Amino acid sequence: MSDRAKLRVGDKIRIVAVPKDDLAALEPGSTYLKETVSVLKWMVGKEFNVDSIDEYGNPWVYVAGYPDPEGGEHFMAIFDSESWVPVNG
């Protein structure tokens, strides 16, 4: 299990799964943004650099390259410890 508290700006991670809590967005009646799950599914298997750490200690990554038809930018907080792994190098 990876420890997100040890992540620092510039660290590289690989997304290995959509977090289980985010999969709940796919259930009927969910008000959670399904766009977020689409972005997370696209992120699986890709590597990202930690872009910032917020005031609560949460690491964030900038999701470059996501094919958003509206041209929006995406940033994702890293919460789940089982959805990512550190990349050495």
mmCIF file with all atom_site columns, C-alpha atoms in Angstrom:
data_model
loop_
_atom_site.group_PDB
_atom_site.id
_atom_site.type_symbol
_atom_site.label_atom_id
_atom_site.label_alt_id
_atom_site.label_comp_id
_atom_site.label_asym_id
_atom_site.label_entity_id
_atom_site.label_seq_id
_atom_site.pdbx_PDB_ins_code
_atom_site.Cartn_x
_atom_site.Cartn_y
_atom_site.Cartn_z
_atom_site.occupancy
_atom_site.B_iso_or_equiv
_atom_site.pdbx_formal_charge
_atom_site.auth_seq_id
_atom_site.auth_comp_id
_atom_site.auth_asym_id
_atom_site.auth_atom_id
_atom_site.pdbx_PDB_model_num
ATOM 1  C CA . MET A 1 1  ? 0.000   0.000  0.000   1.00 0.00 ? 1  MET A CA 1
ATOM 2  C CA . SER A 1 2  ? 1.347   3.437  -0.959  1.00 0.00 ? 2  SER A CA 1
ATOM 3  C CA . ASP A 1 3  ? 1.493   6.284  1.544   1.00 0.00 ? 3  ASP A CA 1
ATOM 4  C CA . ARG A 1 4  ? 0.282   9.542  0.020   1.00 0.00 ? 4  ARG A CA 1
ATOM 5  C CA . ALA A 1 5  ? 1.538   11.484 3.054   1.00 0.00 ? 5  ALA A CA 1
ATOM 6  C CA . LYS A 1 6  ? 5.090   10.803 1.842   1.00 0.00 ? 6  LYS A CA 1
ATOM 7  C CA . LEU A 1 7  ? 4.491   12.324 -1.591  1.00 0.00 ? 7  LEU A CA 1
ATOM 8  C CA . ARG A 1 8  ? 6.249   15.593 -2.412  1.00 0.00 ? 8  ARG A CA 1
ATOM 9  C CA . VAL A 1 9  ? 5.926   18.042 -5.303  1.00 0.00 ? 9  VAL A CA 1
ATOM 10 C CA . GLY A 1 10 ? 7.758   16.554 -8.297  1.00 0.00 ? 10 GLY A CA 1
ATOM 11 C CA . ASP A 1 11 ? 7.329   12.909 -7.257  1.00 0.00 ? 11 ASP A CA 1
ATOM 12 C CA . LYS A 1 12 ? 6.093   10.654 -10.050 1.00 0.00 ? 12 LYS A CA 1
ATOM 13 C CA . ILE A 1 13 ? 3.228   8.178  -9.581  1.00 0.00 ? 13 ILE A CA 1
ATOM 14 C CA . ARG A 1 14 ? 1.441   5.676  -11.812 1.00 0.00 ? 14 ARG A CA 1
ATOM 15 C CA . ILE A 1 15 ? -2.311  5.286  -11.540 1.00 0.00 ? 15 ILE A CA 1
ATOM 16 C CA . VAL A 1 16 ? -3.127  1.574  -11.350 1.00 0.00 ? 16 VAL A CA 1
ATOM 17 C CA . ALA A 1 17 ? -6.886  1.590  -10.655 1.00 0.00 ? 17 ALA A CA 1
ATOM 18 C CA . VAL A 1 18 ? -9.932  3.801  -10.289 1.00 0.00 ? 18 VAL A CA 1
ATOM 19 C CA . PRO A 1 19 ? -10.461 4.334  -6.548  1.00 0.00 ? 19 PRO A CA 1
ATOM 20 C CA . LYS A 1 20 ? -13.317 2.201  -5.211  1.00 0.00 ? 20 LYS A CA 1
ATOM 21 C CA . ASP A 1 21 ? -15.106 5.204  -3.728  1.00 0.00 ? 21 ASP A CA 1
ATOM 22 C CA . ASP A 1 22 ? -15.138 6.892  -7.141  1.00 0.00 ? 22 ASP A CA 1
ATOM 23 C CA . LEU A 1 23 ? -16.723 3.855  -8.781  1.00 0.00 ? 23 LEU A CA 1
ATOM 24 C CA . ALA A 1 24 ? -19.846 4.639  -6.750  1.00 0.00 ? 24 ALA A CA 1
ATOM 25 C CA . ALA A 1 25 ? -20.475 7.442  -9.264  1.00 0.00 ? 25 ALA A CA 1
ATOM 26 C CA . LEU A 1 26 ? -21.493 4.826  -11.790 1.00 0.00 ? 26 LEU A CA 1
ATOM 27 C CA . GLU A 1 27 ? -24.381 3.592  -9.645  1.00 0.00 ? 27 GLU A CA 1
ATOM 28 C CA . PRO A 1 28 ? -27.901 4.659  -10.667 1.00 0.00 ? 28 PRO A CA 1
ATOM 29 C CA . GLY A 1 29 ? -29.011 7.812  -8.887  1.00 0.00 ? 29 GLY A CA 1
ATOM 30 C CA . SER A 1 30 ? -25.505 8.985  -8.030  1.00 0.00 ? 30 SER A CA 1
ATOM 31 C CA . THR A 1 31 ? -24.999 12.750 -8.052  1.00 0.00 ? 31 THR A CA 1
ATOM 32 C CA . TYR A 1 32 ? -21.211 12.403 -8.214  1.00 0.00 ? 32 TYR A CA 1
ATOM 33 C CA . LEU A 1 33 ? -19.690 13.777 -11.401 1.00 0.00 ? 33 LEU A CA 1
ATOM 34 C CA . LYS A 1 34 ? -19.401 10.946 -13.914 1.00 0.00 ? 34 LYS A CA 1
ATOM 35 C CA . GLU A 1 35 ? -16.848 13.089 -15.791 1.00 0.00 ? 35 GLU A CA 1
ATOM 36 C CA . THR A 1 36 ? -14.472 12.537 -12.857 1.00 0.00 ? 36 THR A CA 1
ATOM 37 C CA . VAL A 1 37 ? -14.728 8.768  -13.281 1.00 0.00 ? 37 VAL A CA 1
ATOM 38 C CA . SER A 1 38 ? -14.100 9.136  -17.024 1.00 0.00 ? 38 SER A CA 1
ATOM 39 C CA . VAL A 1 39 ? -10.920 11.084 -16.304 1.00 0.00 ? 39 VAL A CA 1
ATOM 40 C CA . LEU A 1 40 ? -9.829  8.540  -13.686 1.00 0.00 ? 40 LEU A CA 1
ATOM 41 C CA . LYS A 1 41 ? -10.396 5.625  -16.085 1.00 0.00 ? 41 LYS A CA 1
ATOM 42 C CA . TRP A 1 42 ? -8.283  7.431  -18.692 1.00 0.00 ? 42 TRP A CA 1
ATOM 43 C CA . MET A 1 43 ? -5.516  7.960  -16.110 1.00 0.00 ? 43 MET A CA 1
ATOM 44 C CA . VAL A 1 44 ? -5.102  4.226  -15.340 1.00 0.00 ? 44 VAL A CA 1
ATOM 45 C CA . GLY A 1 45 ? -1.722  2.992  -16.567 1.00 0.00 ? 45 GLY A CA 1
ATOM 46 C CA . LYS A 1 46 ? -0.323  6.494  -17.012 1.00 0.00 ? 46 LYS A CA 1
ATOM 47 C CA . GLU A 1 47 ? 2.291   8.353  -14.972 1.00 0.00 ? 47 GLU A CA 1
ATOM 48 C CA . PHE A 1 48 ? 1.825   11.787 -13.439 1.00 0.00 ? 48 PHE A CA 1
ATOM 49 C CA . ASN A 1 49 ? 3.961   14.188 -11.428 1.00 0.00 ? 49 ASN A CA 1
ATOM 50 C CA . VAL A 1 50 ? 2.719   15.543 -8.131  1.00 0.00 ? 50 VAL A CA 1
ATOM 51 C CA . ASP A 1 51 ? 2.002   19.157 -9.020  1.00 0.00 ? 51 ASP A CA 1
ATOM 52 C CA . SER A 1 52 ? 1.139   20.581 -5.615  1.00 0.00 ? 52 SER A CA 1
ATOM 53 C CA . ILE A 1 53 ? 0.288   19.794 -2.004  1.00 0.00 ? 53 ILE A CA 1
ATOM 54 C CA . ASP A 1 54 ? -2.736  21.626 -0.631  1.00 0.00 ? 54 ASP A CA 1
ATOM 55 C CA . GLU A 1 55 ? -3.146  23.174 2.813   1.00 0.00 ? 55 GLU A CA 1
ATOM 56 C CA . TYR A 1 56 ? -4.549  19.864 4.130   1.00 0.00 ? 56 TYR A CA 1
ATOM 57 C CA . GLY A 1 57 ? -1.549  17.848 2.932   1.00 0.00 ? 57 GLY A CA 1
ATOM 58 C CA . ASN A 1 58 ? -3.348  16.333 -0.072  1.00 0.00 ? 58 ASN A CA 1
ATOM 59 C CA . PRO A 1 59 ? -1.149  15.774 -3.139  1.00 0.00 ? 59 PRO A CA 1
ATOM 60 C CA . TRP A 1 60 ? -2.578  16.897 -6.502  1.00 0.00 ? 60 TRP A CA 1
ATOM 61 C CA . VAL A 1 61 ? -1.630  15.956 -10.045 1.00 0.00 ? 61 VAL A CA 1
ATOM 62 C CA . TYR A 1 62 ? -2.294  17.871 -13.251 1.00 0.00 ? 62 TYR A CA 1
ATOM 63 C CA . VAL A 1 63 ? -3.922  15.578 -15.795 1.00 0.00 ? 63 VAL A CA 1
ATOM 64 C CA . ALA A 1 64 ? -2.235  16.626 -19.024 1.00 0.00 ? 64 ALA A CA 1
ATOM 65 C CA . GLY A 1 65 ? -3.409  15.056 -22.261 1.00 0.00 ? 65 GLY A CA 1
ATOM 66 C CA . TYR A 1 66 ? -6.941  14.038 -21.312 1.00 0.00 ? 66 TYR A CA 1
ATOM 67 C CA . PRO A 1 67 ? -9.041  14.384 -24.465 1.00 0.00 ? 67 PRO A CA 1
ATOM 68 C CA . ASP A 1 68 ? -11.684 16.719 -23.031 1.00 0.00 ? 68 ASP A CA 1
ATOM 69 C CA . PRO A 1 69 ? -14.092 17.775 -25.803 1.00 0.00 ? 69 PRO A CA 1
ATOM 70 C CA . GLU A 1 70 ? -14.713 21.042 -23.959 1.00 0.00 ? 70 GLU A CA 1
ATOM 71 C CA . GLY A 1 71 ? -10.994 21.747 -23.587 1.00 0.00 ? 71 GLY A CA 1
ATOM 72 C CA . GLY A 1 72 ? -11.097 21.847 -19.791 1.00 0.00 ? 72 GLY A CA 1
ATOM 73 C CA . GLU A 1 73 ? -8.141  21.249 -17.520 1.00 0.00 ? 73 GLU A CA 1
ATOM 74 C CA . HIS A 1 74 ? -8.221  18.559 -14.866 1.00 0.00 ? 74 HIS A CA 1
ATOM 75 C CA . PHE A 1 75 ? -6.464  18.292 -11.525 1.00 0.00 ? 75 PHE A CA 1
ATOM 76 C CA . MET A 1 76 ? -6.955  15.262 -9.295  1.00 0.00 ? 76 MET A CA 1
ATOM 77 C CA . ALA A 1 77 ? -6.252  14.883 -5.601  1.00 0.00 ? 77 ALA A CA 1
ATOM 78 C CA . ILE A 1 78 ? -4.555  11.656 -4.566  1.00 0.00 ? 78 ILE A CA 1
ATOM 79 C CA . PHE A 1 79 ? -6.509  10.138 -1.672  1.00 0.00 ? 79 PHE A CA 1
ATOM 80 C CA . ASP A 1 80 ? -6.880  6.392  -2.179  1.00 0.00 ? 80 ASP A CA 1
ATOM 81 C CA . SER A 1 81 ? -3.745  4.447  -1.246  1.00 0.00 ? 81 SER A CA 1
ATOM 82 C CA . GLU A 1 82 ? -4.530  1.463  -3.497  1.00 0.00 ? 82 GLU A CA 1
ATOM 83 C CA . SER A 1 83 ? -5.104  3.294  -6.774  1.00 0.00 ? 83 SER A CA 1
ATOM 84 C CA . TRP A 1 84 ? -1.517  4.431  -7.411  1.00 0.00 ? 84 TRP A CA 1
ATOM 85 C CA . VAL A 1 85 ? 2.103   3.384  -6.984  1.00 0.00 ? 85 VAL A CA 1
ATOM 86 C CA . PRO A 1 86 ? 5.277   5.466  -6.802  1.00 0.00 ? 86 PRO A CA 1
ATOM 87 C CA . VAL A 1 87 ? 7.518   5.449  -9.856  1.00 0.00 ? 87 VAL A CA 1
ATOM 88 C CA . ASN A 1 88 ? 11.211  5.185  -9.058  1.00 0.00 ? 88 ASN A CA 1
ATOM 89 C CA . GLY A 1 89 ? 13.618  7.072  -11.201 1.00 0.00 ? 89 GLY A CA 1
#
